[in-house]
Amino acid sequence: MEYRMQDVLSQCEDKMNKSVNTLSASFQGLRTGRATAAIFDKIKVDYYGQETPLNQVASISIPEARMVVIQPWDKGLLGPIEKAIQKSELGLNPNNDGKLLRINFPPLTEDRRKDLVKSSKATAEQSRVAIRNIRRDAMEDLKKLQKSGAISEDEQKDGESRIQKLTDSFITKVNSLATDKEKEIMEI
């Protein structure tokens, strides 16, 4: 009987972990004033008719804090990579010298920083809501187990307490990620 409650708890923890990992990945793609290769993760390039992630057709390096150098393995991809970056929502304009692309990251304006902080807070709140929804679903699962006689009322209360502790710890992780991202964005 304990096994079913463990299933509910482990599924709850797995889902909450995925929610935090999704938030972390989302934050990596959020542009700050500092150059990072992670912001190009969502960019896809037309590689012989196939939409291919940029990092699979070129090397991405960061020689300076505010510069990214992209060197395609096939020189014929310079144009398509340049177009893909310009079409993206990153607001970057690569310099093409015929061999590689150099992208300078201009310092963010104060207004842009505030917009990015607002966006990161909204994304963090979505993660908190997702975690609370996962908690709600797990609590309902425990109630169903108790009603079916699979677990006792005491086991249900114990499970609910453990789910609440899990929820609190994951909300703390989300808050920590959000605070770190906000500091990174506001850095000059």
mmCIF file of C-alpha atoms in Angstrom:
data_model
loop_
_atom_site.group_PDB
_atom_site.id
_atom_site.type_symbol
_atom_site.label_atom_id
_atom_site.label_comp_id
_atom_site.label_asym_id
_atom_site.label_seq_id
_atom_site.Cartn_x
_atom_site.Cartn_y
_atom_site.Cartn_z
ATOM 1 C CA MET A 1 0.000 0.000 0.000
ATOM 2 C CA GLU A 2 2.893 2.350 0.794
ATOM 3 C CA TYR A 3 4.133 1.706 -2.737
ATOM 4 C CA ARG A 4 1.229 3.589 -4.341
ATOM 5 C CA MET A 5 1.830 6.602 -2.127
ATOM 6 C CA GLN A 6 5.544 6.463 -3.064
ATOM 7 C CA ASP A 7 4.497 6.504 -6.729
ATOM 8 C CA VAL A 8 2.482 9.667 -6.175
ATOM 9 C CA LEU A 9 5.380 11.298 -4.306
ATOM 10 C CA SER A 10 8.044 10.323 -6.853
ATOM 11 C CA GLN A 11 5.875 11.410 -9.809
ATOM 12 C CA CYS A 12 5.238 14.703 -8.043
ATOM 13 C CA GLU A 13 8.960 15.246 -7.478
ATOM 14 C CA ASP A 14 9.817 14.315 -11.086
ATOM 15 C CA LYS A 15 7.266 16.762 -12.488
ATOM 16 C CA MET A 16 8.450 19.556 -10.188
ATOM 17 C CA ASN A 17 12.052 18.860 -11.212
ATOM 18 C CA LYS A 18 11.073 19.144 -14.886
ATOM 19 C CA SER A 19 9.361 22.447 -14.181
ATOM 20 C CA VAL A 20 12.513 23.864 -12.544
ATOM 21 C CA ASN A 21 14.700 22.511 -15.370
ATOM 22 C CA THR A 22 12.413 24.147 -17.936
ATOM 23 C CA LEU A 23 12.710 27.453 -16.093
ATOM 24 C CA SER A 24 16.491 27.134 -15.968
ATOM 25 C CA ALA A 25 16.652 26.425 -19.722
ATOM 26 C CA SER A 26 14.330 29.359 -20.391
ATOM 27 C CA PHE A 27 16.573 31.663 -18.363
ATOM 28 C CA GLN A 28 19.660 30.506 -20.281
ATOM 29 C CA GLY A 29 18.044 31.678 -23.503
ATOM 30 C CA LEU A 30 17.175 35.089 -22.045
ATOM 31 C CA ARG A 31 19.608 37.678 -23.359
ATOM 32 C CA THR A 32 21.544 39.704 -20.847
ATOM 33 C CA GLY A 33 24.332 42.215 -21.415
ATOM 34 C CA ARG A 34 26.867 39.400 -21.390
ATOM 35 C CA ALA A 35 27.592 37.124 -24.350
ATOM 36 C CA THR A 36 26.675 33.449 -23.947
ATOM 37 C CA ALA A 37 26.369 30.604 -26.426
ATOM 38 C CA ALA A 38 23.142 29.400 -24.776
ATOM 39 C CA ILE A 39 21.058 32.201 -26.294
ATOM 40 C CA PHE A 40 21.575 30.606 -29.718
ATOM 41 C CA ASP A 41 20.148 27.235 -28.613
ATOM 42 C CA LYS A 42 16.727 27.901 -30.149
ATOM 43 C CA ILE A 43 18.067 29.157 -33.483
ATOM 44 C CA LYS A 44 17.656 26.716 -36.352
ATOM 45 C CA VAL A 45 19.428 27.026 -39.707
ATOM 46 C CA ASP A 46 18.315 25.707 -43.094
ATOM 47 C CA TYR A 47 20.978 23.049 -43.719
ATOM 48 C CA TYR A 48 20.318 21.473 -47.117
ATOM 49 C CA GLY A 49 16.552 21.690 -46.635
ATOM 50 C CA GLN A 50 16.641 20.486 -43.024
ATOM 51 C CA GLU A 51 16.022 22.776 -40.027
ATOM 52 C CA THR A 52 19.148 22.119 -37.922
ATOM 53 C CA PRO A 53 20.165 23.657 -34.569
ATOM 54 C CA LEU A 54 22.904 26.264 -35.015
ATOM 55 C CA ASN A 55 25.272 24.511 -32.592
ATOM 56 C CA GLN A 56 25.228 21.415 -34.864
ATOM 57 C CA VAL A 57 26.472 23.271 -37.957
ATOM 58 C CA ALA A 58 28.959 25.725 -36.443
ATOM 59 C CA SER A 59 31.260 26.298 -33.503
ATOM 60 C CA ILE A 60 30.219 29.071 -31.145
ATOM 61 C CA SER A 61 32.922 30.747 -29.081
ATOM 62 C CA ILE A 62 33.069 33.724 -26.745
ATOM 63 C CA PRO A 63 36.444 35.489 -27.056
ATOM 64 C CA GLU A 64 35.285 38.522 -25.015
ATOM 65 C CA ALA A 65 32.538 39.254 -22.514
ATOM 66 C CA ARG A 66 30.419 41.062 -25.105
ATOM 67 C CA MET A 67 31.302 39.175 -28.295
ATOM 68 C CA VAL A 68 30.362 35.845 -29.845
ATOM 69 C CA VAL A 69 32.152 34.311 -32.816
ATOM 70 C CA ILE A 70 30.300 31.747 -34.918
ATOM 71 C CA GLN A 71 32.360 29.719 -37.353
ATOM 72 C CA PRO A 72 30.351 27.379 -39.588
ATOM 73 C CA TRP A 73 31.904 24.070 -40.562
ATOM 74 C CA ASP A 74 30.561 24.625 -44.075
ATOM 75 C CA LYS A 75 31.351 28.131 -45.408
ATOM 76 C CA GLY A 76 28.183 27.980 -47.526
ATOM 77 C CA LEU A 77 26.160 28.315 -44.327
ATOM 78 C CA LEU A 78 27.396 31.818 -43.454
ATOM 79 C CA GLY A 79 24.438 33.469 -45.209
ATOM 80 C CA PRO A 80 21.723 31.170 -43.796
ATOM 81 C CA ILE A 81 23.172 31.469 -40.267
ATOM 82 C CA GLU A 82 23.311 35.253 -40.563
ATOM 83 C CA LYS A 83 19.661 35.350 -41.745
ATOM 84 C CA ALA A 84 18.513 32.995 -38.977
ATOM 85 C CA ILE A 85 20.124 35.209 -36.318
ATOM 86 C CA GLN A 86 18.634 38.372 -37.826
ATOM 87 C CA LYS A 87 15.155 36.788 -37.978
ATOM 88 C CA SER A 88 15.358 35.626 -34.356
ATOM 89 C CA GLU A 89 13.916 37.703 -31.519
ATOM 90 C CA LEU A 90 17.379 38.356 -30.094
ATOM 91 C CA GLY A 91 17.805 41.732 -31.782
ATOM 92 C CA LEU A 92 21.387 40.975 -32.834
ATOM 93 C CA ASN A 93 23.126 41.929 -36.079
ATOM 94 C CA PRO A 94 26.068 39.688 -37.032
ATOM 95 C CA ASN A 95 29.101 40.976 -38.931
ATOM 96 C CA ASN A 96 30.002 38.607 -41.780
ATOM 97 C CA ASP A 97 33.640 38.704 -42.907
ATOM 98 C CA GLY A 98 33.332 35.801 -45.366
ATOM 99 C CA LYS A 99 34.834 33.240 -42.968
ATOM 100 C CA LEU A 100 32.915 33.698 -39.723
ATOM 101 C CA LEU A 101 30.302 35.785 -37.992
ATOM 102 C CA ARG A 102 31.129 38.196 -35.192
ATOM 103 C CA ILE A 103 28.292 39.349 -32.989
ATOM 104 C CA ASN A 104 28.807 42.236 -30.602
ATOM 105 C CA PHE A 105 26.444 42.445 -27.652
ATOM 106 C CA PRO A 106 25.685 46.084 -27.033
ATOM 107 C CA PRO A 107 25.130 47.025 -23.402
ATOM 108 C CA LEU A 108 21.461 46.834 -22.495
ATOM 109 C CA THR A 109 19.572 50.059 -21.946
ATOM 110 C CA GLU A 110 17.926 50.620 -18.583
ATOM 111 C CA ASP A 111 14.465 50.208 -20.138
ATOM 112 C CA ARG A 112 15.480 46.941 -21.827
ATOM 113 C CA ARG A 113 16.890 45.636 -18.514
ATOM 114 C CA LYS A 114 13.603 46.438 -16.770
ATOM 115 C CA ASP A 115 11.649 44.666 -19.534
ATOM 116 C CA LEU A 116 13.888 41.602 -19.230
ATOM 117 C CA VAL A 117 13.483 41.548 -15.435
ATOM 118 C CA LYS A 118 9.709 41.794 -15.858
ATOM 119 C CA SER A 119 9.804 38.946 -18.375
ATOM 120 C CA SER A 120 11.977 36.778 -16.114
ATOM 121 C CA LYS A 121 9.633 37.393 -13.169
ATOM 122 C CA ALA A 122 6.637 36.361 -15.296
ATOM 123 C CA THR A 123 8.436 33.193 -16.404
ATOM 124 C CA ALA A 124 9.332 32.374 -12.788
ATOM 125 C CA GLU A 125 5.713 32.908 -11.739
ATOM 126 C CA GLN A 126 4.580 30.477 -14.443
ATOM 127 C CA SER A 127 6.930 27.890 -12.928
ATOM 128 C CA ARG A 128 5.553 28.538 -9.443
ATOM 129 C CA VAL A 129 2.012 28.072 -10.746
ATOM 130 C CA ALA A 130 3.022 24.854 -12.505
ATOM 131 C CA ILE A 131 4.561 23.527 -9.279
ATOM 132 C CA ARG A 132 1.421 24.414 -7.308
ATOM 133 C CA ASN A 133 -0.721 22.656 -9.923
ATOM 134 C CA ILE A 134 1.464 19.566 -9.611
ATOM 135 C CA ARG A 135 0.973 19.742 -5.828
ATOM 136 C CA ARG A 136 -2.801 20.004 -6.259
ATOM 137 C CA ASP A 137 -2.879 16.982 -8.584
ATOM 138 C CA ALA A 138 -0.747 14.917 -6.197
ATOM 139 C CA MET A 139 -3.000 15.835 -3.255
ATOM 140 C CA GLU A 140 -6.033 14.728 -5.282
ATOM 141 C CA ASP A 141 -4.291 11.437 -6.100
ATOM 142 C CA LEU A 142 -3.685 10.850 -2.394
ATOM 143 C CA LYS A 143 -7.352 11.556 -1.616
ATOM 144 C CA LYS A 144 -8.391 9.023 -4.280
ATOM 145 C CA LEU A 145 -6.023 6.439 -2.781
ATOM 146 C CA GLN A 146 -7.477 7.072 0.678
ATOM 147 C CA LYS A 147 -11.078 6.834 -0.551
ATOM 148 C CA SER A 148 -10.340 3.570 -2.365
ATOM 149 C CA GLY A 149 -8.866 2.156 0.851
ATOM 150 C CA ALA A 150 -5.356 1.811 -0.594
ATOM 151 C CA ILE A 151 -3.949 4.052 2.155
ATOM 152 C CA SER A 152 -5.162 5.111 5.588
ATOM 153 C CA GLU A 153 -6.161 8.646 6.532
ATOM 154 C CA ASP A 154 -2.918 8.993 8.530
ATOM 155 C CA GLU A 155 -0.885 7.939 5.487
ATOM 156 C CA GLN A 156 -2.790 10.469 3.411
ATOM 157 C CA LYS A 157 -1.988 13.264 5.897
ATOM 158 C CA ASP A 158 1.668 12.165 5.968
ATOM 159 C CA GLY A 159 1.771 12.161 2.150
ATOM 160 C CA GLU A 160 0.190 15.610 1.970
ATOM 161 C CA SER A 161 2.773 16.910 4.429
ATOM 162 C CA ARG A 162 5.606 15.446 2.343
ATOM 163 C CA ILE A 163 4.150 16.904 -0.856
ATOM 164 C CA GLN A 164 3.923 20.338 0.787
ATOM 165 C CA LYS A 165 7.588 20.113 1.858
ATOM 166 C CA LEU A 166 8.542 19.161 -1.714
ATOM 167 C CA THR A 167 6.515 22.081 -3.045
ATOM 168 C CA ASP A 168 8.182 24.517 -0.650
ATOM 169 C CA SER A 169 11.667 23.322 -1.619
ATOM 170 C CA PHE A 170 10.950 23.637 -5.356
ATOM 171 C CA ILE A 171 9.388 27.079 -4.947
ATOM 172 C CA THR A 172 12.584 28.090 -3.116
ATOM 173 C CA LYS A 173 14.651 26.823 -6.083
ATOM 174 C CA VAL A 174 12.502 28.851 -8.502
ATOM 175 C CA ASN A 175 12.896 31.967 -6.338
ATOM 176 C CA SER A 176 16.657 31.458 -6.209
ATOM 177 C CA LEU A 177 16.915 31.057 -10.001
ATOM 178 C CA ALA A 178 14.767 34.164 -10.517
ATOM 179 C CA THR A 179 16.852 36.251 -8.112
ATOM 180 C CA ASP A 180 20.111 35.142 -9.761
ATOM 181 C CA LYS A 181 18.772 35.956 -13.227
ATOM 182 C CA GLU A 182 17.564 39.357 -12.091
ATOM 183 C CA LYS A 183 21.030 40.170 -10.698
ATOM 184 C CA GLU A 184 22.634 38.998 -13.959
ATOM 185 C CA ILE A 185 20.292 41.192 -16.033
ATOM 186 C CA MET A 186 20.825 44.282 -13.893
ATOM 187 C CA GLU A 187 24.630 43.899 -14.008
ATOM 188 C CA ILE A 188 26.251 46.611 -16.080
#
